[in-house]
């Protein structure tokens, strides 16, 4: 009730009458007030209430700005009421300036409008529409009310609707800024294309003119390109450039995995390496590409592990001391001991993965240490009696 | 086909023997073992013709004790290896039937001619039946020779003007010079 002011019934700029009802009583919260039997005008901006004839004569009336309304509900008529009376509850937001009203203090956050003779039109839905359209909004400034010009600007940012609106606006702003950011990225990508083309061109020139420029210069230039983040196709596989990150990563992986790999018979498939490393890092995860690149550097760094690729394309990390012939020898020895082995049996007895076991057996076969028996039961490997057994 | 037990080589009970080995050196040993096994088996059993489709079920290419079987494609490649040393030749265009020569045709030819010289039966006519089924030749290596193979051998001799093959409807004979 303290939100209601005395004011002139004259319409403001851009304000228009929406609906007029008669015989309306105002409640402060649940309490009846003396403002009863009056005329209620809902405009696009305000709710006006005056005693019959008051508004028509332009005398001071009660008014309340629509933007104070947070929520509207219609009170369901009690079971025993046989009147046509209907009540609407208007939940209101807080207001600081309570002067110039009929009732400066109120313990309620809502008022009720009681329509003794019902509505001619559906007031609730009209109010809902008004709240949604917010016709008072286009004017950023609250329409100046002549008899209280000192009223501070009431920002329409109050209550739940206000909060929702502000969230919406923030989202809009974020959206816009993200779009901006990606616009920048697009430009960057375009630029990067040029850069890559340029670097390719230069690297092919370097290749053509090998000899014209010194080896040192070539390497230095390639490292410039790499430090720009542009993969030089020439150095892609060799990673000659001293990329600190991969080097230290290679050392770290080596330190961590060396004992495990020794336990597992000297070899670990790259997929396992990836799992082990990332599990140990828990949060600072590495991409498979980074791990692979780091592993590629191991041999050049003289680390005790190295990357090895089987002819089938399976990549493993293995002890540097291990080469294919010793692998073949060791595997053949196992086959000799057991008489014959399938990859499943070898993987079980060594605790290595199935692919790795198969690769080991195939390596042994490639060195002529084993021979295969490809039957319905599956692929098995036998000691190569063809070559070792005397006729 | 009466089967004579032969002494199977150790490879026959070695399962990898029935899988073509990818390692080149191993494979050559394996194929060589198969070649000598096939020739030995055919000689002992007097088998002049192998049908690849049938024989893949026979004891030569199927070891029922270890349940291993040589694939037809592998049999074919081994037979064509044998062809390189004149120890076999395909009979039909589909390469299903192969003649096996544990003695090459030339060896057979000289064997028969030596026999003819030894018996002093030049200039006389022998029927083909007499030559490979007769009582007189029962002790000879070429006894019981397959007629098609025999004809190929005699054609060889004919080229050298050592005999003439007479192929009438009722009489199939040969005259040696």
Coordinates of C-alpha atoms in Angstrom, one line a residue:
Chain A
X1 CA 0.0 0.0 0.0
X2 CA 3.0 2.3 0.6
X3 CA 3.8 2.1 -3.1
X4 CA 0.7 4.0 -4.0
X5 CA 1.0 7.7 -4.6
X6 CA -1.2 10.7 -4.9
X7 CA -1.0 12.0 -8.4
X8 CA -2.8 13.7 -11.2
X9 CA -4.9 11.5 -13.4
X10 CA -3.6 13.2 -16.5
X11 CA -2.1 10.8 -18.9
X12 CA 1.7 11.0 -19.4
X13 CA 3.5 11.1 -22.7
X14 CA 2.9 7.9 -24.5
X15 CA 0.5 6.7 -21.9
X16 CA -2.9 5.4 -22.9
X17 CA -5.9 4.0 -21.1
X18 CA -6.3 0.3 -21.4
X19 CA -9.3 -0.6 -19.3
X20 CA -11.7 1.0 -16.9
X21 CA -13.5 -0.7 -14.1
X22 CA -16.0 0.6 -11.5
X23 CA -16.7 -0.3 -7.9
X24 CA -13.2 -1.3 -7.0
X25 CA -11.8 -1.5 -3.4
X26 CA -8.1 -1.5 -2.6
X27 CA -6.7 -3.8 0.1
X28 CA -3.5 -3.2 1.8
X29 CA -2.3 -6.8 2.0
X30 CA -5.2 -8.6 3.5
X31 CA -6.6 -5.6 5.2
X32 CA -9.5 -3.6 3.8
X33 CA -8.8 0.1 3.3
X34 CA -11.1 3.0 3.1
X35 CA -10.5 3.2 -0.7
X36 CA -13.6 1.5 -1.9
X37 CA -16.2 1.8 -4.5
X38 CA -13.9 3.7 -6.7
X39 CA -13.1 3.8 -10.4
X40 CA -10.0 1.9 -11.5
X41 CA -8.2 2.8 -14.7
X42 CA -5.4 0.7 -16.0
X43 CA -3.2 2.5 -18.4
X44 CA -0.1 1.3 -20.2
X45 CA 2.0 2.8 -17.4
X46 CA 0.0 2.9 -14.2
X47 CA -2.9 1.8 -12.2
X48 CA -5.1 4.8 -11.3
X49 CA -7.8 4.7 -8.7
X50 CA -10.2 7.6 -7.8
X51 CA -13.6 8.1 -6.2
X52 CA -16.3 8.2 -8.7
X53 CA -16.1 11.3 -10.9
X54 CA -12.7 12.3 -9.4
X55 CA -10.7 11.1 -12.3
X56 CA -13.1 12.6 -14.8
X57 CA -12.7 16.0 -13.1
X58 CA -8.9 15.7 -13.2
X59 CA -8.7 15.7 -9.4
X60 CA -5.8 14.1 -7.6
X61 CA -6.1 10.3 -7.5
X62 CA -4.1 7.3 -6.3
X63 CA -1.7 5.8 -8.7
X64 CA 0.8 3.0 -8.8
X65 CA 3.4 2.4 -11.5
X66 CA 3.0 -0.9 -13.3
X67 CA 6.7 -1.7 -13.2
X68 CA 6.4 -2.3 -9.4
X69 CA 4.3 -5.4 -10.1
X70 CA 6.2 -8.6 -9.9
X71 CA 3.4 -11.1 -10.0
X72 CA -0.3 -11.2 -10.4
X73 CA -2.7 -13.8 -9.2
X74 CA -6.4 -14.0 -8.9
X75 CA -7.7 -15.0 -5.5
X76 CA -10.1 -17.9 -5.8
X77 CA -13.4 -16.9 -4.4
X78 CA -14.3 -18.7 -1.1
X79 CA -16.8 -21.5 -1.3
X80 CA -19.4 -19.6 0.6
X81 CA -19.3 -16.3 -1.3
X82 CA -22.2 -15.9 -3.6
X83 CA -21.3 -12.5 -4.8
X84 CA -19.8 -11.7 -8.2
X85 CA -16.9 -10.1 -6.4
X86 CA -13.5 -11.1 -7.6
X87 CA -10.1 -10.2 -6.2
X88 CA -6.8 -9.8 -7.8
X89 CA -3.6 -9.9 -5.8
X90 CA -0.7 -7.8 -7.0
X91 CA 2.7 -8.7 -5.6
X92 CA 5.0 -5.7 -5.6
X93 CA 8.6 -5.0 -5.4
X94 CA 10.3 -2.9 -2.7
X95 CA 10.4 0.9 -3.0
X96 CA 12.6 3.4 -1.2
X97 CA 10.6 6.5 -1.6
X98 CA 7.4 6.1 0.3
X99 CA 6.5 9.8 0.7
X100 CA 3.5 11.4 -0.9
X101 CA 1.2 8.4 -0.5
X102 CA -1.9 7.8 1.5
X103 CA -0.1 5.3 3.7
X104 CA 3.7 5.7 4.1
X105 CA 4.2 2.3 5.8
X106 CA 2.9 -1.1 5.1
X107 CA 3.8 -4.5 6.4
X108 CA 2.6 -6.2 3.2
X109 CA 4.4 -6.7 -0.1
X110 CA 1.2 -7.0 -1.9
X111 CA -2.1 -5.2 -2.4
X112 CA -5.4 -6.6 -3.5
X113 CA -7.9 -5.1 -5.9
X114 CA -11.4 -6.2 -5.2
X115 CA -13.9 -5.9 -8.0
X116 CA -17.3 -5.9 -6.3
X117 CA -19.2 -6.5 -9.5
X118 CA -16.6 -8.6 -11.3
X119 CA -14.8 -7.5 -14.3
X120 CA -16.2 -6.5 -17.6
X121 CA -13.0 -7.6 -19.2
X122 CA -10.4 -10.1 -18.0
X123 CA -8.2 -7.9 -15.9
X124 CA -5.7 -10.6 -15.0
X125 CA -4.8 -11.4 -18.6
X126 CA -4.7 -7.7 -19.5
X127 CA -2.3 -7.1 -16.7
X128 CA -0.2 -10.1 -17.7
X129 CA 0.0 -8.8 -21.2
X130 CA 1.0 -5.4 -20.0
X131 CA 3.7 -6.8 -17.8
X132 CA 5.1 -8.8 -20.7
X133 CA 5.0 -6.0 -23.2
X134 CA 6.2 -3.4 -20.7
X135 CA 4.9 -0.5 -22.7
X136 CA 6.3 2.0 -20.2
X137 CA 9.8 0.7 -20.9
X138 CA 10.9 2.6 -24.1
X139 CA 11.3 5.6 -22.0
X140 CA 14.4 5.0 -20.1
X141 CA 13.5 7.7 -17.6
X142 CA 10.6 7.2 -15.4
X143 CA 7.9 9.5 -16.8
X144 CA 8.3 12.6 -14.6
X145 CA 5.4 13.0 -12.3
X146 CA 4.8 16.6 -11.8
X147 CA 4.3 16.8 -8.0
X148 CA 7.3 14.7 -7.1
X149 CA 10.0 15.6 -9.4
X150 CA 12.7 14.6 -6.9
X151 CA 11.7 10.9 -7.1
X152 CA 14.8 9.0 -7.8
X153 CA 15.2 6.9 -10.9
X154 CA 13.7 3.5 -10.3
X155 CA 15.6 1.0 -12.3
X156 CA 13.3 -1.7 -13.7
X157 CA 15.7 -4.3 -12.4
X158 CA 14.0 -5.5 -9.4
X159 CA 12.4 -8.7 -8.2
X160 CA 12.5 -12.0 -10.0
X161 CA 11.7 -10.6 -13.4
X162 CA 14.5 -8.1 -13.0
X163 CA 16.9 -10.8 -12.1
X164 CA 15.8 -12.9 -15.0
X165 CA 16.2 -10.0 -17.3
X166 CA 19.6 -9.2 -16.1
X167 CA 20.7 -12.8 -16.6
X168 CA 19.3 -12.7 -20.1
X169 CA 21.2 -9.5 -20.9
X170 CA 24.4 -10.9 -19.5
X171 CA 24.0 -13.9 -21.8
X172 CA 23.4 -11.6 -24.8
X173 CA 26.6 -9.8 -23.9
X174 CA 28.6 -13.0 -23.6
X175 CA 27.2 -14.3 -26.9
X176 CA 28.2 -11.1 -28.6
X177 CA 31.7 -11.2 -27.1
X178 CA 32.1 -14.9 -28.1
X179 CA 31.1 -14.0 -31.6
X180 CA 33.7 -11.2 -31.6
X181 CA 36.3 -13.6 -30.4
X182 CA 35.6 -16.1 -33.1
X183 CA 35.6 -13.3 -35.7
X184 CA 39.1 -12.6 -34.5
X185 CA 40.0 -16.3 -34.8
X186 CA 38.7 -16.5 -38.3
X187 CA 41.0 -13.7 -39.3
X188 CA 43.8 -15.5 -37.5
X189 CA 43.0 -18.7 -39.4
X190 CA 43.1 -16.8 -42.7
X191 CA 46.4 -15.3 -41.7
X192 CA 47.7 -18.7 -40.6
X193 CA 46.9 -20.2 -44.0
X194 CA 49.0 -17.6 -45.6
X195 CA 51.7 -18.2 -43.0
X196 CA 51.7 -21.9 -43.6
X197 CA 51.8 -21.4 -47.4
X198 CA 54.7 -19.0 -46.9
X199 CA 56.6 -21.5 -44.7
X200 CA 56.0 -24.3 -47.2
X201 CA 57.3 -22.2 -49.9
X202 CA 60.3 -21.3 -48.0
X203 CA 61.0 -24.8 -46.9
X204 CA 60.8 -26.1 -50.5
X205 CA 63.2 -23.3 -51.5
X206 CA 65.5 -24.4 -48.7
X207 CA 65.4 -27.9 -50.1
X208 CA 66.1 -26.7 -53.6
X209 CA 68.9 -24.5 -52.6
X210 CA 70.6 -26.9 -50.3
X211 CA 74.2 -26.0 -50.3
X212 CA 73.6 -22.4 -51.1
X213 CA 72.9 -21.7 -47.5
X214 CA 74.6 -23.4 -44.6
X215 CA 73.2 -26.2 -42.6
X216 CA 73.2 -24.0 -39.5
X217 CA 71.0 -21.4 -41.2
X218 CA 68.6 -24.0 -42.5
X219 CA 68.2 -25.5 -39.0
X220 CA 67.8 -22.0 -37.4
X221 CA 65.2 -21.1 -39.9
X222 CA 63.2 -24.3 -39.4
X223 CA 63.3 -23.7 -35.7
X224 CA 61.9 -20.2 -36.2
X225 CA 59.0 -21.7 -38.2
X226 CA 58.4 -24.3 -35.5
X227 CA 58.4 -21.7 -32.8
X228 CA 55.7 -19.9 -34.6
X229 CA 53.7 -23.0 -34.2
X230 CA 53.8 -23.9 -37.8
X231 CA 54.6 -27.5 -38.6
X232 CA 57.2 -27.6 -41.2
X233 CA 56.4 -30.7 -43.3
X234 CA 60.1 -31.3 -43.8
X235 CA 60.9 -31.5 -40.1
X236 CA 57.6 -33.1 -39.1
X237 CA 58.9 -36.6 -38.7
X238 CA 62.4 -35.8 -37.6
X239 CA 61.7 -33.2 -35.0
X240 CA 65.2 -31.9 -35.3
X241 CA 64.4 -28.7 -33.7
X242 CA 65.2 -28.4 -30.1
X243 CA 61.7 -28.4 -28.8
X244 CA 62.2 -28.1 -25.1
X245 CA 58.8 -29.3 -24.2
X246 CA 59.0 -32.6 -26.0
X247 CA 62.5 -33.2 -24.7
X248 CA 61.6 -32.8 -21.1
X249 CA 58.4 -34.7 -21.7
X250 CA 60.4 -37.6 -23.2
X251 CA 62.7 -37.6 -20.2
X252 CA 59.8 -37.6 -17.8
X253 CA 58.0 -40.4 -19.6
X254 CA 61.2 -42.4 -19.6
X255 CA 61.8 -42.0 -15.9
X256 CA 58.3 -43.0 -15.1
X257 CA 57.9 -46.0 -17.4
X258 CA 61.4 -47.5 -17.4
X259 CA 60.8 -49.8 -14.4
X260 CA 57.4 -50.8 -15.7
X261 CA 58.7 -51.7 -19.1
X262 CA 61.5 -53.7 -17.7
X263 CA 59.0 -55.7 -15.7
X264 CA 56.9 -56.3 -18.8
X265 CA 59.6 -57.8 -20.8
X266 CA 61.0 -54.7 -22.4
X267 CA 58.1 -53.5 -24.5
X268 CA 54.9 -51.5 -24.0
X269 CA 52.4 -50.7 -26.7
X270 CA 51.8 -47.0 -27.3
X271 CA 48.2 -47.3 -26.2
X272 CA 49.4 -48.7 -22.9
X273 CA 52.0 -45.9 -22.6
X274 CA 49.3 -43.4 -23.1
X275 CA 47.1 -44.9 -20.3
X276 CA 50.0 -45.3 -17.8
X277 CA 51.3 -41.8 -18.3
X278 CA 48.0 -40.1 -18.2
X279 CA 46.8 -42.1 -15.2
X280 CA 49.9 -41.0 -13.3
X281 CA 49.3 -37.4 -14.2
X282 CA 45.7 -37.6 -13.2
X283 CA 44.7 -34.1 -14.3
X284 CA 47.4 -32.6 -16.4
X285 CA 46.5 -34.9 -19.3
X286 CA 48.7 -35.3 -22.4
X287 CA 47.4 -35.8 -25.9
X288 CA 48.4 -38.9 -27.8
X289 CA 50.1 -36.7 -30.3
X290 CA 52.3 -35.1 -27.6
X291 CA 53.3 -38.4 -26.2
X292 CA 54.1 -39.8 -29.6
X293 CA 56.2 -36.8 -30.4
X294 CA 58.0 -37.0 -27.1
X295 CA 58.7 -40.7 -27.7
X296 CA 60.0 -40.0 -31.2
X297 CA 62.7 -37.9 -29.5
X298 CA 63.8 -40.5 -27.1
X299 CA 66.3 -42.2 -29.3
X300 CA 68.0 -39.0 -30.2
X301 CA 68.3 -38.1 -26.5
X302 CA 70.0 -41.3 -25.7
X303 CA 67.3 -42.3 -23.3
X304 CA 67.0 -45.9 -22.1
X305 CA 63.7 -46.3 -24.0
X306 CA 62.9 -45.8 -27.7
X307 CA 60.0 -45.8 -30.0
X308 CA 59.8 -48.8 -32.3
X309 CA 57.4 -49.5 -35.1
X310 CA 56.6 -53.1 -36.1
X311 CA 56.2 -53.8 -39.8
X312 CA 52.5 -54.0 -39.2
X313 CA 52.5 -50.4 -38.0
X314 CA 52.0 -51.2 -34.3
X315 CA 54.1 -48.8 -32.3
X316 CA 55.7 -49.7 -29.0
X317 CA 58.1 -48.2 -26.5
X318 CA 60.9 -50.6 -25.8
X319 CA 64.2 -50.7 -24.0
X320 CA 67.0 -49.2 -26.1
X321 CA 69.0 -52.3 -25.4
X322 CA 66.4 -54.3 -27.1
X323 CA 66.6 -54.8 -30.9
X324 CA 64.5 -56.9 -33.1
X325 CA 66.9 -59.8 -33.2
X326 CA 67.2 -60.1 -29.4
X327 CA 63.4 -59.9 -29.2
X328 CA 63.1 -62.6 -31.8
X329 CA 65.7 -64.7 -29.9
X330 CA 64.0 -64.3 -26.6
X331 CA 60.6 -65.1 -28.0
X332 CA 62.0 -68.1 -29.8
X333 CA 63.4 -69.3 -26.6
X334 CA 60.0 -69.2 -25.0
X335 CA 58.5 -71.0 -27.9
X336 CA 61.2 -73.7 -27.6
X337 CA 60.5 -74.1 -23.9
X338 CA 56.7 -74.5 -24.4
X339 CA 56.9 -76.5 -27.6
X340 CA 54.4 -74.2 -29.2
X341 CA 52.8 -70.9 -28.4
X342 CA 49.8 -68.9 -29.5
X343 CA 49.7 -65.1 -29.0
X344 CA 47.2 -65.5 -26.2
X345 CA 49.5 -67.8 -24.3
X346 CA 52.5 -65.6 -24.8
X347 CA 50.5 -62.5 -23.7
X348 CA 49.4 -64.3 -20.5
X349 CA 52.8 -65.7 -19.6
X350 CA 54.6 -62.4 -20.1
X351 CA 51.7 -60.2 -18.9
X352 CA 51.8 -58.2 -22.1
X353 CA 49.0 -57.1 -24.5
X354 CA 47.8 -59.5 -27.1
X355 CA 48.9 -57.2 -30.0
X356 CA 52.3 -57.0 -28.5
X357 CA 52.6 -60.8 -28.1
X358 CA 51.5 -61.3 -31.7
X359 CA 54.1 -58.8 -32.8
X360 CA 56.8 -60.5 -30.9
X361 CA 55.9 -63.9 -32.4
X362 CA 55.8 -62.4 -35.9
X363 CA 59.2 -60.8 -35.3
X364 CA 60.6 -64.2 -34.3
X365 CA 59.1 -65.6 -37.4
X366 CA 60.6 -62.9 -39.6
X367 CA 64.0 -63.9 -38.2
X368 CA 63.3 -67.5 -39.1
X369 CA 63.2 -68.5 -35.4
X370 CA 59.6 -69.7 -35.5
X371 CA 57.2 -71.1 -37.9
X372 CA 53.5 -70.9 -37.9
X373 CA 50.6 -73.3 -37.8
X374 CA 47.5 -71.6 -39.1
X375 CA 44.7 -74.0 -38.3
X376 CA 41.1 -73.7 -37.4
X377 CA 42.1 -73.6 -33.8
X378 CA 44.0 -70.4 -34.4
X379 CA 47.5 -69.2 -35.2
X380 CA 50.2 -71.0 -33.2
X381 CA 53.9 -70.7 -33.5
X382 CA 56.4 -73.6 -33.3
X383 CA 60.1 -73.7 -33.1
X384 CA 61.4 -73.5 -36.7
X385 CA 62.3 -77.2 -37.1
X386 CA 62.5 -76.7 -40.9
X387 CA 65.7 -74.8 -40.5
X388 CA 67.1 -76.3 -37.3
X389 CA 66.4 -80.0 -37.6
X390 CA 68.8 -82.0 -39.6
X391 CA 67.4 -84.3 -42.2
Chain B
X1 CA 43.7 -97.2 -54.8
X2 CA 45.7 -99.6 -52.6
X3 CA 47.5 -97.6 -50.0
X4 CA 51.0 -98.7 -49.1
X5 CA 52.2 -97.4 -45.8
X6 CA 55.3 -95.3 -46.3
X7 CA 57.6 -94.0 -43.7
X8 CA 56.3 -90.6 -43.1
X9 CA 58.9 -87.9 -42.6
X10 CA 59.1 -86.1 -39.3
X11 CA 57.5 -83.0 -40.9
X12 CA 54.3 -84.9 -41.5
X13 CA 53.6 -84.8 -37.8
X14 CA 54.7 -81.2 -37.4
X15 CA 51.6 -79.0 -37.6
X16 CA 53.4 -76.0 -39.2
X17 CA 54.2 -78.3 -42.1
X18 CA 50.6 -77.9 -43.2
X19 CA 50.7 -74.0 -43.3
X20 CA 52.6 -72.3 -46.0
X21 CA 55.4 -70.4 -44.2
X22 CA 55.8 -66.7 -45.0
X23 CA 59.5 -66.6 -44.1
X24 CA 61.3 -67.3 -47.4
X25 CA 64.0 -69.5 -46.2
X26 CA 61.7 -71.6 -44.0
X27 CA 59.2 -71.8 -46.9
X28 CA 61.8 -73.1 -49.3
X29 CA 62.7 -75.9 -46.8
X30 CA 59.1 -76.6 -46.3
X31 CA 58.3 -76.8 -50.0
X32 CA 61.3 -79.0 -50.7
X33 CA 60.1 -81.4 -48.0
X34 CA 56.7 -81.5 -49.5
X35 CA 58.1 -82.2 -53.0
X36 CA 60.1 -85.1 -51.8
X37 CA 57.2 -86.4 -49.8
X38 CA 54.8 -86.3 -52.7
X39 CA 57.3 -88.0 -55.0
X40 CA 58.1 -90.7 -52.5
X41 CA 54.4 -91.3 -51.7
X42 CA 53.5 -91.6 -55.3
X43 CA 56.3 -93.9 -56.1
X44 CA 55.6 -96.2 -53.2
X45 CA 51.9 -96.3 -54.2
X46 CA 52.4 -96.2 -57.9
X47 CA 50.3 -93.1 -58.2
X48 CA 50.7 -91.5 -61.6
X49 CA 47.9 -89.0 -61.4
X50 CA 46.8 -86.8 -58.5
X51 CA 43.5 -85.1 -58.5
X52 CA 43.9 -82.1 -56.3
X53 CA 40.2 -82.0 -55.3
X54 CA 40.1 -85.6 -54.2
X55 CA 43.6 -86.0 -52.8
X56 CA 43.1 -83.1 -50.3
X57 CA 41.1 -85.6 -48.4
X58 CA 43.7 -88.4 -48.8
X59 CA 46.4 -89.3 -46.3
X60 CA 49.1 -87.5 -48.3
X61 CA 47.7 -84.0 -47.7
X62 CA 45.5 -84.7 -44.7
X63 CA 47.1 -86.0 -41.4
X64 CA 44.1 -87.1 -39.4
X65 CA 46.1 -87.8 -36.3
X66 CA 47.1 -84.2 -35.8
X67 CA 44.0 -83.0 -37.8
X68 CA 45.9 -80.8 -40.2
X69 CA 45.2 -80.5 -43.9
X70 CA 47.1 -78.8 -46.7
X71 CA 45.1 -76.3 -48.5
X72 CA 44.3 -76.9 -52.2
X73 CA 45.9 -73.6 -53.2
X74 CA 49.1 -74.7 -51.4
X75 CA 49.0 -78.2 -53.0
X76 CA 48.7 -76.5 -56.4
X77 CA 51.7 -74.3 -55.8
X78 CA 53.8 -77.2 -54.7
X79 CA 52.7 -79.2 -57.7
X80 CA 53.7 -76.3 -60.0
X81 CA 57.1 -76.3 -58.1
X82 CA 57.4 -79.9 -59.1
X83 CA 56.6 -79.0 -62.7
X84 CA 59.7 -76.8 -62.7
X85 CA 61.9 -79.9 -62.2
X86 CA 59.8 -81.9 -64.7
X87 CA 58.4 -84.0 -61.9
X88 CA 54.8 -83.2 -62.7
X89 CA 52.5 -81.7 -65.3
X90 CA 48.9 -80.6 -65.3
X91 CA 46.6 -82.7 -67.4
X92 CA 43.6 -80.5 -67.6
X93 CA 43.3 -76.8 -68.2
X94 CA 41.8 -76.2 -64.7
X95 CA 44.9 -77.7 -63.1
X96 CA 42.9 -80.2 -61.2
X97 CA 44.6 -83.3 -62.4
X98 CA 48.3 -83.6 -62.3
X99 CA 50.6 -86.4 -63.6
X100 CA 53.4 -87.0 -61.2
X101 CA 56.7 -88.2 -62.5
X102 CA 59.0 -89.5 -59.7
X103 CA 61.2 -90.3 -62.6
X104 CA 61.2 -87.6 -65.2
X105 CA 59.9 -88.6 -68.6
X106 CA 63.4 -88.7 -69.9
X107 CA 64.5 -91.0 -67.2
X108 CA 61.6 -93.2 -67.9
X109 CA 62.4 -93.2 -71.6
X110 CA 66.0 -94.2 -71.1
X111 CA 64.9 -96.9 -68.6
X112 CA 62.5 -98.4 -71.2
X113 CA 65.0 -98.2 -74.0
X114 CA 67.7 -99.8 -71.9
X115 CA 65.3 -102.6 -71.1
X116 CA 64.5 -103.1 -74.8
X117 CA 68.2 -103.1 -75.7
X118 CA 68.9 -105.5 -72.8
X119 CA 66.2 -107.9 -74.1
X120 CA 67.3 -107.5 -77.7
X121 CA 63.8 -106.9 -78.9
X122 CA 64.5 -104.1 -81.3
X123 CA 62.6 -104.2 -84.6
X124 CA 59.8 -106.2 -83.0
X125 CA 56.4 -104.8 -82.2
X126 CA 55.2 -104.9 -78.6
X127 CA 51.7 -104.0 -77.4
X128 CA 51.6 -101.3 -74.8
X129 CA 49.8 -103.7 -72.5
X130 CA 52.7 -106.2 -72.9
X131 CA 55.2 -103.5 -72.2
X132 CA 53.8 -102.3 -68.8
X133 CA 51.5 -105.1 -67.7
X134 CA 53.1 -108.2 -69.2
X135 CA 54.8 -111.0 -67.2
X136 CA 58.2 -110.3 -68.7
X137 CA 58.3 -106.7 -67.3
X138 CA 56.9 -107.5 -63.8
X139 CA 60.2 -106.8 -62.2
X140 CA 60.9 -103.6 -64.1
X141 CA 60.4 -100.1 -62.6
X142 CA 58.0 -99.1 -65.2
X143 CA 55.7 -102.0 -64.6
X144 CA 52.1 -100.8 -64.2
X145 CA 52.7 -97.5 -65.7
X146 CA 49.7 -95.3 -66.5
X147 CA 49.0 -95.5 -70.2
X148 CA 49.0 -91.7 -70.8
X149 CA 52.3 -91.3 -69.1
X150 CA 53.6 -94.2 -71.1
X151 CA 52.6 -92.6 -74.3
X152 CA 54.3 -89.4 -73.4
X153 CA 57.5 -91.4 -72.7
X154 CA 57.2 -93.3 -76.0
X155 CA 56.6 -90.0 -77.9
X156 CA 59.9 -88.8 -76.5
X157 CA 61.7 -91.9 -77.8
X158 CA 59.9 -91.5 -81.1
X159 CA 61.4 -88.0 -81.4
X160 CA 64.8 -89.5 -81.1
X161 CA 63.9 -92.1 -83.7
X162 CA 64.2 -94.9 -81.3
X163 CA 60.7 -96.2 -81.7
X164 CA 57.5 -95.8 -83.5
X165 CA 54.1 -95.7 -81.8
X166 CA 51.3 -97.5 -83.6
X167 CA 47.9 -96.4 -82.5
X168 CA 45.2 -98.4 -84.3
X169 CA 41.7 -98.8 -83.0
X170 CA 42.3 -102.3 -81.8
X171 CA 46.0 -102.5 -81.5
X172 CA 48.1 -100.1 -79.6
X173 CA 51.7 -101.1 -80.0
X174 CA 55.2 -99.8 -80.3
X175 CA 58.1 -100.8 -82.5
X176 CA 61.6 -100.1 -81.2
X177 CA 64.5 -99.5 -83.5

